[in-house]
Structures are given as structure tokens and as C-alpha cells.
mmCIF file with all atom_site columns, C-alpha atoms in Angstrom:
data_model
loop_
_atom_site.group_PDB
_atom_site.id
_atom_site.type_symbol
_atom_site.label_atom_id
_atom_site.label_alt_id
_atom_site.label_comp_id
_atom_site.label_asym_id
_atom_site.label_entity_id
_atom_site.label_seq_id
_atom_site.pdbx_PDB_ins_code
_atom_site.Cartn_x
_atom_site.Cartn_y
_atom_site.Cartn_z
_atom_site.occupancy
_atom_site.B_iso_or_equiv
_atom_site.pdbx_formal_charge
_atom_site.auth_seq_id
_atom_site.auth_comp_id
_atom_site.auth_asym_id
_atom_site.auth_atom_id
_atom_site.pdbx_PDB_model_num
ATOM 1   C CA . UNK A 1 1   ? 0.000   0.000  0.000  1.00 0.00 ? 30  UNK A CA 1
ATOM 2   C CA . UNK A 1 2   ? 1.597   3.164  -0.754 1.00 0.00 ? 31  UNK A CA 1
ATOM 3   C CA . UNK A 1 3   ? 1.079   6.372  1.229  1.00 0.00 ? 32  UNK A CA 1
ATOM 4   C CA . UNK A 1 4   ? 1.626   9.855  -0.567 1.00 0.00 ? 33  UNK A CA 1
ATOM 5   C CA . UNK A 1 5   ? 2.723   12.442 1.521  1.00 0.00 ? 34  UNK A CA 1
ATOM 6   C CA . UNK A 1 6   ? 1.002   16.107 1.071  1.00 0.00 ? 35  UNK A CA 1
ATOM 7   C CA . UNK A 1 7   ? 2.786   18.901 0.549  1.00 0.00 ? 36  UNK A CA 1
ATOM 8   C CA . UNK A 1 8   ? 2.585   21.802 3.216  1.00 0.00 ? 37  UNK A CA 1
ATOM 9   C CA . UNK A 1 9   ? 1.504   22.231 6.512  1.00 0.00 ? 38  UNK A CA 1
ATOM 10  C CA . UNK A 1 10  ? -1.482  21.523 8.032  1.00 0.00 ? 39  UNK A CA 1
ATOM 11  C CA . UNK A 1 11  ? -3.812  23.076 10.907 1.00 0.00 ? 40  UNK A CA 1
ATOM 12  C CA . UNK A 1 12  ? -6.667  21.616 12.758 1.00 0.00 ? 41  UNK A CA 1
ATOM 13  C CA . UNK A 1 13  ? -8.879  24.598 13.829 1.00 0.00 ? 42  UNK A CA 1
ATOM 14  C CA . UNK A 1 14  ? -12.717 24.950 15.142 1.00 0.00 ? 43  UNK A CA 1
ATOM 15  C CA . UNK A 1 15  ? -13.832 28.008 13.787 1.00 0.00 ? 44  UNK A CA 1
ATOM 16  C CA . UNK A 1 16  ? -17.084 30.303 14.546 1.00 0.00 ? 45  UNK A CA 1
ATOM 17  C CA . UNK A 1 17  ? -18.693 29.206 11.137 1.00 0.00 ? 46  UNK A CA 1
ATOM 18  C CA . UNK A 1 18  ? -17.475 28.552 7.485  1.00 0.00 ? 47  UNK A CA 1
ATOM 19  C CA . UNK A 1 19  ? -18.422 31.968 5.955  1.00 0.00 ? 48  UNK A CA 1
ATOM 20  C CA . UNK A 1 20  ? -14.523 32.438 5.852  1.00 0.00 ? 49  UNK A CA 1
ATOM 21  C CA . UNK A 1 21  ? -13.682 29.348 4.865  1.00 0.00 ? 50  UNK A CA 1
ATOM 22  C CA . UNK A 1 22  ? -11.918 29.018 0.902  1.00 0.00 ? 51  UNK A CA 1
ATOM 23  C CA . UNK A 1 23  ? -14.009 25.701 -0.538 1.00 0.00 ? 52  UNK A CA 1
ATOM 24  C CA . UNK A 1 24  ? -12.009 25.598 -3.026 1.00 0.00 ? 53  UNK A CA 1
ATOM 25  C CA . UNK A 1 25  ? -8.646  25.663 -1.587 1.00 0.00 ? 54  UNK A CA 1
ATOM 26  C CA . UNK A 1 26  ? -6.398  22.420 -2.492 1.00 0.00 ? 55  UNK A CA 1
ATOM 27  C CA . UNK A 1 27  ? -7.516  20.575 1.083  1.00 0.00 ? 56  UNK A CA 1
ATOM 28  C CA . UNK A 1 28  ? -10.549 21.619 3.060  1.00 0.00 ? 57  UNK A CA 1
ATOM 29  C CA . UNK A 1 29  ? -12.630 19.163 5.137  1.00 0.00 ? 58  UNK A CA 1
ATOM 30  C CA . UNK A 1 30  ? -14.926 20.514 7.713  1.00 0.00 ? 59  UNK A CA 1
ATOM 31  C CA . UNK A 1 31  ? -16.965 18.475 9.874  1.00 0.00 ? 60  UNK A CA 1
ATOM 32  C CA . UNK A 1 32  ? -20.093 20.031 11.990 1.00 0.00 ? 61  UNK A CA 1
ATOM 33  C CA . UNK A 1 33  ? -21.823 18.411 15.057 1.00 0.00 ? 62  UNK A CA 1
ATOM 34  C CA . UNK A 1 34  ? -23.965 20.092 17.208 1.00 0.00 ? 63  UNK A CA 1
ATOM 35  C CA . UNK A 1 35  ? -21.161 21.415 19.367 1.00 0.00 ? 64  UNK A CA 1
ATOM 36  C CA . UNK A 1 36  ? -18.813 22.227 17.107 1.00 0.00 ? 65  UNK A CA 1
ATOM 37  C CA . UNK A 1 37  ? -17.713 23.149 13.909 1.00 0.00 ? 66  UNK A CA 1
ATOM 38  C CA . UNK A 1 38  ? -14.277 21.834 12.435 1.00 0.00 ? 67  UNK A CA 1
ATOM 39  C CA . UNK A 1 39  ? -11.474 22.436 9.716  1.00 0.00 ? 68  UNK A CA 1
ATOM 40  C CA . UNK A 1 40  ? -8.785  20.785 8.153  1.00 0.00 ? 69  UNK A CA 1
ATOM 41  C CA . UNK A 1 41  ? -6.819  22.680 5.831  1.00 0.00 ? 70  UNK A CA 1
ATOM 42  C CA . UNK A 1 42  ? -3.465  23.825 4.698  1.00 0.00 ? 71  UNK A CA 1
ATOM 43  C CA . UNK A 1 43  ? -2.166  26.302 7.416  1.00 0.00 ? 72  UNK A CA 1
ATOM 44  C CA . UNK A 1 44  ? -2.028  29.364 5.262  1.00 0.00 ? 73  UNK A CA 1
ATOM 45  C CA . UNK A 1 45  ? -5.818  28.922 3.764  1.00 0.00 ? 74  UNK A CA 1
ATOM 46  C CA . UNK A 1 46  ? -6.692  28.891 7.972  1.00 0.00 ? 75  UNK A CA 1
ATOM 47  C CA . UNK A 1 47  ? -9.426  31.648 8.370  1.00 0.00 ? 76  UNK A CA 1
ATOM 48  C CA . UNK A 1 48  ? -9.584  34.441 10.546 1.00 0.00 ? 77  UNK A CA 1
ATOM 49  C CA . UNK A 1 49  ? -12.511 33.632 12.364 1.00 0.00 ? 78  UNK A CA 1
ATOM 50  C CA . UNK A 1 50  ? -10.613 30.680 14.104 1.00 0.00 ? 79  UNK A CA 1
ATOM 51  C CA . UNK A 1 51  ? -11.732 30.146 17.629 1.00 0.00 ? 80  UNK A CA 1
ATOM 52  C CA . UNK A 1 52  ? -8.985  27.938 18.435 1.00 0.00 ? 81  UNK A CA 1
ATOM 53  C CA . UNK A 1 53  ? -5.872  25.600 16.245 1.00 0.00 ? 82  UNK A CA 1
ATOM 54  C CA . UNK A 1 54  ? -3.602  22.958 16.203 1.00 0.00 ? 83  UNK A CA 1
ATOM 55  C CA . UNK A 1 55  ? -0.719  23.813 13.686 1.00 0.00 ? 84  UNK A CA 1
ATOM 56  C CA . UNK A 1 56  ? 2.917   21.937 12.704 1.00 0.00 ? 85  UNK A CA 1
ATOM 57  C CA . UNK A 1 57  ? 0.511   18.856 11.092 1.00 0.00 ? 86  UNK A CA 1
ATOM 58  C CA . UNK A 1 58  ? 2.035   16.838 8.064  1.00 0.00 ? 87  UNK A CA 1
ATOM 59  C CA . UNK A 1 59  ? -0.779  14.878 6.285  1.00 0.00 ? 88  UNK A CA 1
ATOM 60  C CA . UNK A 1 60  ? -0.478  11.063 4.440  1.00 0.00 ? 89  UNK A CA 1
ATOM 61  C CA . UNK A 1 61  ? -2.974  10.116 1.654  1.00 0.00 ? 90  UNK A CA 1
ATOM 62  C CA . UNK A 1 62  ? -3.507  6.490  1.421  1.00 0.00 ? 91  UNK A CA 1
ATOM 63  C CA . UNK A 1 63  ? -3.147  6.417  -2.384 1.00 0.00 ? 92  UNK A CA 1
ATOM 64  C CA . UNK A 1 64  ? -5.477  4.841  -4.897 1.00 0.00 ? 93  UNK A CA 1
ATOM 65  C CA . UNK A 1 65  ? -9.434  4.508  -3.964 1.00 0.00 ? 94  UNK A CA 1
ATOM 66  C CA . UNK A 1 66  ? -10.560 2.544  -1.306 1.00 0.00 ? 95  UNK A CA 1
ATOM 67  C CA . UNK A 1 67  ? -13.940 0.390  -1.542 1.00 0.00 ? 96  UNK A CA 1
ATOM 68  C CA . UNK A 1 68  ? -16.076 0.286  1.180  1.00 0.00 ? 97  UNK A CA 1
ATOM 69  C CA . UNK A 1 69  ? -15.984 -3.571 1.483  1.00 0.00 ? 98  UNK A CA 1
ATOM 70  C CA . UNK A 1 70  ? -12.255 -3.082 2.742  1.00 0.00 ? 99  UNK A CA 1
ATOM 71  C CA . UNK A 1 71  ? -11.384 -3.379 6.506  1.00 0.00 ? 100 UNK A CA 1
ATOM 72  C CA . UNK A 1 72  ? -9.028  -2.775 8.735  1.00 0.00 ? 101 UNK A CA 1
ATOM 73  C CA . UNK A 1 73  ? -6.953  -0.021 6.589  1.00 0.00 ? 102 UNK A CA 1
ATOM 74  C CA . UNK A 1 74  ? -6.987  2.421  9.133  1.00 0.00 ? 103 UNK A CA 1
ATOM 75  C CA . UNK A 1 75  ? -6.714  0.240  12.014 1.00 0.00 ? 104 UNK A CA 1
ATOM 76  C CA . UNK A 1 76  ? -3.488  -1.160 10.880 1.00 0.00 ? 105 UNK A CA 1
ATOM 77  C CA . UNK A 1 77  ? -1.448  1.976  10.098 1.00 0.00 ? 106 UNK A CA 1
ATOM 78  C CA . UNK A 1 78  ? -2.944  3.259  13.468 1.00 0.00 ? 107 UNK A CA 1
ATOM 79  C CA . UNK A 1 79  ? -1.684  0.124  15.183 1.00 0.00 ? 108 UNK A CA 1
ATOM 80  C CA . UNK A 1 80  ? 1.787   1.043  13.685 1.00 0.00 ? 109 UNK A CA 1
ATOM 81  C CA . UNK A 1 81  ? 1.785   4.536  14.512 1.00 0.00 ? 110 UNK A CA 1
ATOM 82  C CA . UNK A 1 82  ? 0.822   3.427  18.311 1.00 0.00 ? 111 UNK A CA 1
ATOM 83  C CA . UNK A 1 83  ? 3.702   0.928  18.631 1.00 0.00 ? 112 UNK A CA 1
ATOM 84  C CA . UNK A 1 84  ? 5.912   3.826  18.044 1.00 0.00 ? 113 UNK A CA 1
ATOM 85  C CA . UNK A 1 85  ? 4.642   6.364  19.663 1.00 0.00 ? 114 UNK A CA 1
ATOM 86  C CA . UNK A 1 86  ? 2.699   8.468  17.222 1.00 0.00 ? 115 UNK A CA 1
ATOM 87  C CA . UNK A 1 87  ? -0.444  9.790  17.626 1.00 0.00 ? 116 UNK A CA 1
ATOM 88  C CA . UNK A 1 88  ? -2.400  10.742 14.696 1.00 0.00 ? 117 UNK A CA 1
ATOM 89  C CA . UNK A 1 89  ? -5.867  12.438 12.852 1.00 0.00 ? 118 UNK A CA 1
ATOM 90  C CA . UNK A 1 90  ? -7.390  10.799 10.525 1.00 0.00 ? 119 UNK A CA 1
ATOM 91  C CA . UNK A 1 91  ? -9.469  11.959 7.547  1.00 0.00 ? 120 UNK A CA 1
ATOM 92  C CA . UNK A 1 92  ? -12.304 9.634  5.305  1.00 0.00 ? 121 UNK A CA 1
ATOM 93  C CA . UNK A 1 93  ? -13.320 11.049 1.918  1.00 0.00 ? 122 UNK A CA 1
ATOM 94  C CA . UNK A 1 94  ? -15.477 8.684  -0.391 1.00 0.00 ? 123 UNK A CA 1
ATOM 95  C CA . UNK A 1 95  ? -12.537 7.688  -2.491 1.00 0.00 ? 124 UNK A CA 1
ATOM 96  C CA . UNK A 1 96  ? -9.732  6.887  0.599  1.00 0.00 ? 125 UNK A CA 1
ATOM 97  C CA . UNK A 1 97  ? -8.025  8.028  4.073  1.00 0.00 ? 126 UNK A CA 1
ATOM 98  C CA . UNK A 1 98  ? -5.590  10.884 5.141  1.00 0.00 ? 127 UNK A CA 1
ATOM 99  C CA . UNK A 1 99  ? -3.545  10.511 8.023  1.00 0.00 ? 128 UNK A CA 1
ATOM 100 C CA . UNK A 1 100 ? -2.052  13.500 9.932  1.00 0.00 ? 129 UNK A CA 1
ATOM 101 C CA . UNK A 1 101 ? 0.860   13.223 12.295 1.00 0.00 ? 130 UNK A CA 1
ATOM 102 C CA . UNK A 1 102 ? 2.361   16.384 14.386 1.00 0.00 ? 131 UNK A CA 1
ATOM 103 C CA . UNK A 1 103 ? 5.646   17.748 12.486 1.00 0.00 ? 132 UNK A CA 1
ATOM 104 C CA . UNK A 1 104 ? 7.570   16.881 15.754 1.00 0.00 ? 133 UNK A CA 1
ATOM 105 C CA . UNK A 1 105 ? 6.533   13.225 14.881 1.00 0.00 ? 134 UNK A CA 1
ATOM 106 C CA . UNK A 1 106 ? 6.786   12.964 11.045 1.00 0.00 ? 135 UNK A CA 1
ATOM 107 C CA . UNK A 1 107 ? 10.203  11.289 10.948 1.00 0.00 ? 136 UNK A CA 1
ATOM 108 C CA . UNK A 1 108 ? 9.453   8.716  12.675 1.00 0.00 ? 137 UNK A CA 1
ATOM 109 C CA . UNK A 1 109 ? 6.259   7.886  11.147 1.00 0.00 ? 138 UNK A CA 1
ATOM 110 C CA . UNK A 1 110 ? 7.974   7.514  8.207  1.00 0.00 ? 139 UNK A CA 1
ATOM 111 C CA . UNK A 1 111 ? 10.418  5.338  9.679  1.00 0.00 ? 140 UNK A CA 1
ATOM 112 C CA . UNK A 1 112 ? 7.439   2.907  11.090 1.00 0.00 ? 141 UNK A CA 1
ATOM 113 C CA . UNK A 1 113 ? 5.339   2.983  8.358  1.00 0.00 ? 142 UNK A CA 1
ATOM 114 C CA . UNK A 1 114 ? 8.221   2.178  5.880  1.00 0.00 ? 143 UNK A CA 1
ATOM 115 C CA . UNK A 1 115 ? 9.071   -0.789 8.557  1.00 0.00 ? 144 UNK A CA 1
ATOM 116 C CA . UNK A 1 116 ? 5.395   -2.402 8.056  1.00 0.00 ? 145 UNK A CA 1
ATOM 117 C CA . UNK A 1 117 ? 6.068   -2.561 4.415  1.00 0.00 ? 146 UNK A CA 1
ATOM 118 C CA . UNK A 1 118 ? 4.400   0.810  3.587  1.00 0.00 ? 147 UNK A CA 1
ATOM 119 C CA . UNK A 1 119 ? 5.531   3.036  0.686  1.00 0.00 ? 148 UNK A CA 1
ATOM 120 C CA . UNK A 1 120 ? 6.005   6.227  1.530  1.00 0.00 ? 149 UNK A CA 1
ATOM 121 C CA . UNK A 1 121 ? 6.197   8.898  -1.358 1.00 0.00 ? 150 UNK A CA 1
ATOM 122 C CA . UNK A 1 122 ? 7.575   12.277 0.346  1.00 0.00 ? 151 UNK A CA 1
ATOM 123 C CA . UNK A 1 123 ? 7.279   15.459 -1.786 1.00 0.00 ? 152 UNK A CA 1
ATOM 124 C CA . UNK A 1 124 ? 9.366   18.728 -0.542 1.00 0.00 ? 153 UNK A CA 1
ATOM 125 C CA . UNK A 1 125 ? 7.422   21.185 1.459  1.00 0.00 ? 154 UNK A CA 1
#
């Protein structure tokens, strides 16, 4: 399975509402429940009505698209990023999976991933 790392850096934020938010930016996934409203996007698309963020993210796309009927995808690179230490955020879309691991942690997710027979393709920020 090979893994395609995104270029750029990623923030997490919860923002007041997504009248600010650029839809058509590269990434932008939002998620609303009915005590918050979320957004994942490249750092610099962040908008200003941000009520709080997580910054320093570096974001994995599990490459290829992923039918429903398979299981376990997530489970088993989040088993591997466990083992070693690496928490993570994880994306669905309809067509596959996005991973997120903190900047301070990115080497060695590499490292782990590429140890579980994962192919890693890193682009330069």
C-alpha cells in the first residue's frame, strides 16, 4: 500500500462558522456536530474567524481509492503509529483516508510505516 505524503503544513482549527472558509482551496474538510464546527486545511488557507488551532501537522494520503468492502486499513497503520509512539488524525473522503501526524513526529512515522512494508512517497514542502 503506498502512502503519498502532502505537501505543506497543516492546521486543525474549530472556527465560529465557514463563511470564511476558501471551498475551493487544495484541502478543506470541515466536519459540523452540534457542538462544534471543524477544519482541516493547509495552514495558510486557515481563516480568521478561528476560535482555536492545532498547527505543525504533516498529512499522508492512502493512495489509490478505497472500496467500502475493505477493513481494517486504518486500524493497521494506526496500530503502527501506536507501537511507536505516534499519535495521529485521521481523515475519510469517499474515495480513501488521510492521516495527519504532528511535524515533531513525522520522521518517525515515516520510519514505522516504511518498517510495516508501507511506501512512503515524500514530496518537498
Amino acid at each position: 500500500m503506498e502512502l503519498q505524503v502532502l505537501a505543506g503544513m497543516f492546521s486543525v482549527s474549530q472556527v465560529e462558522d465557514y463563511s470564511k472558509v476558501n471551498l475551493d482551496a487544495e484541502y478543506c474538510f470541515i466536519g459540523k456536530t452540534d457542538e462544534e464546527k471543524s477544519l482541516v486545511c493547509l495552514s495558510k488557507d486557515v481563516p480568521d474567524n478561528t476560535i482555536q488551532r492545532s498547527n505543525d501537522w504533516r498529512a499522508f494520503r492512502i493512495q489509490g481509492v478505497l472500496d467500502f468492502s475493505l477493513i481494517g486499513i486504518l486500524a493497521r497503520i494506526s496500530d503502527t503509529l501506536a507501537r511507536h509512539k505516534v499519535g495521529l488524525f485521521a481523515i475519510s473522503t469517499f474515495n480513501t483516508d488521510y492521516i495527519l501526524v504532528q511535524n515533531k513526529d513525522y520522521k518517525r512515522a515515516v520510519e514505522a510505516l516504511r518498517e510495516e512494508g508501507y511506501r512512503v512517497t515524500e514530496n518537498k514542502l
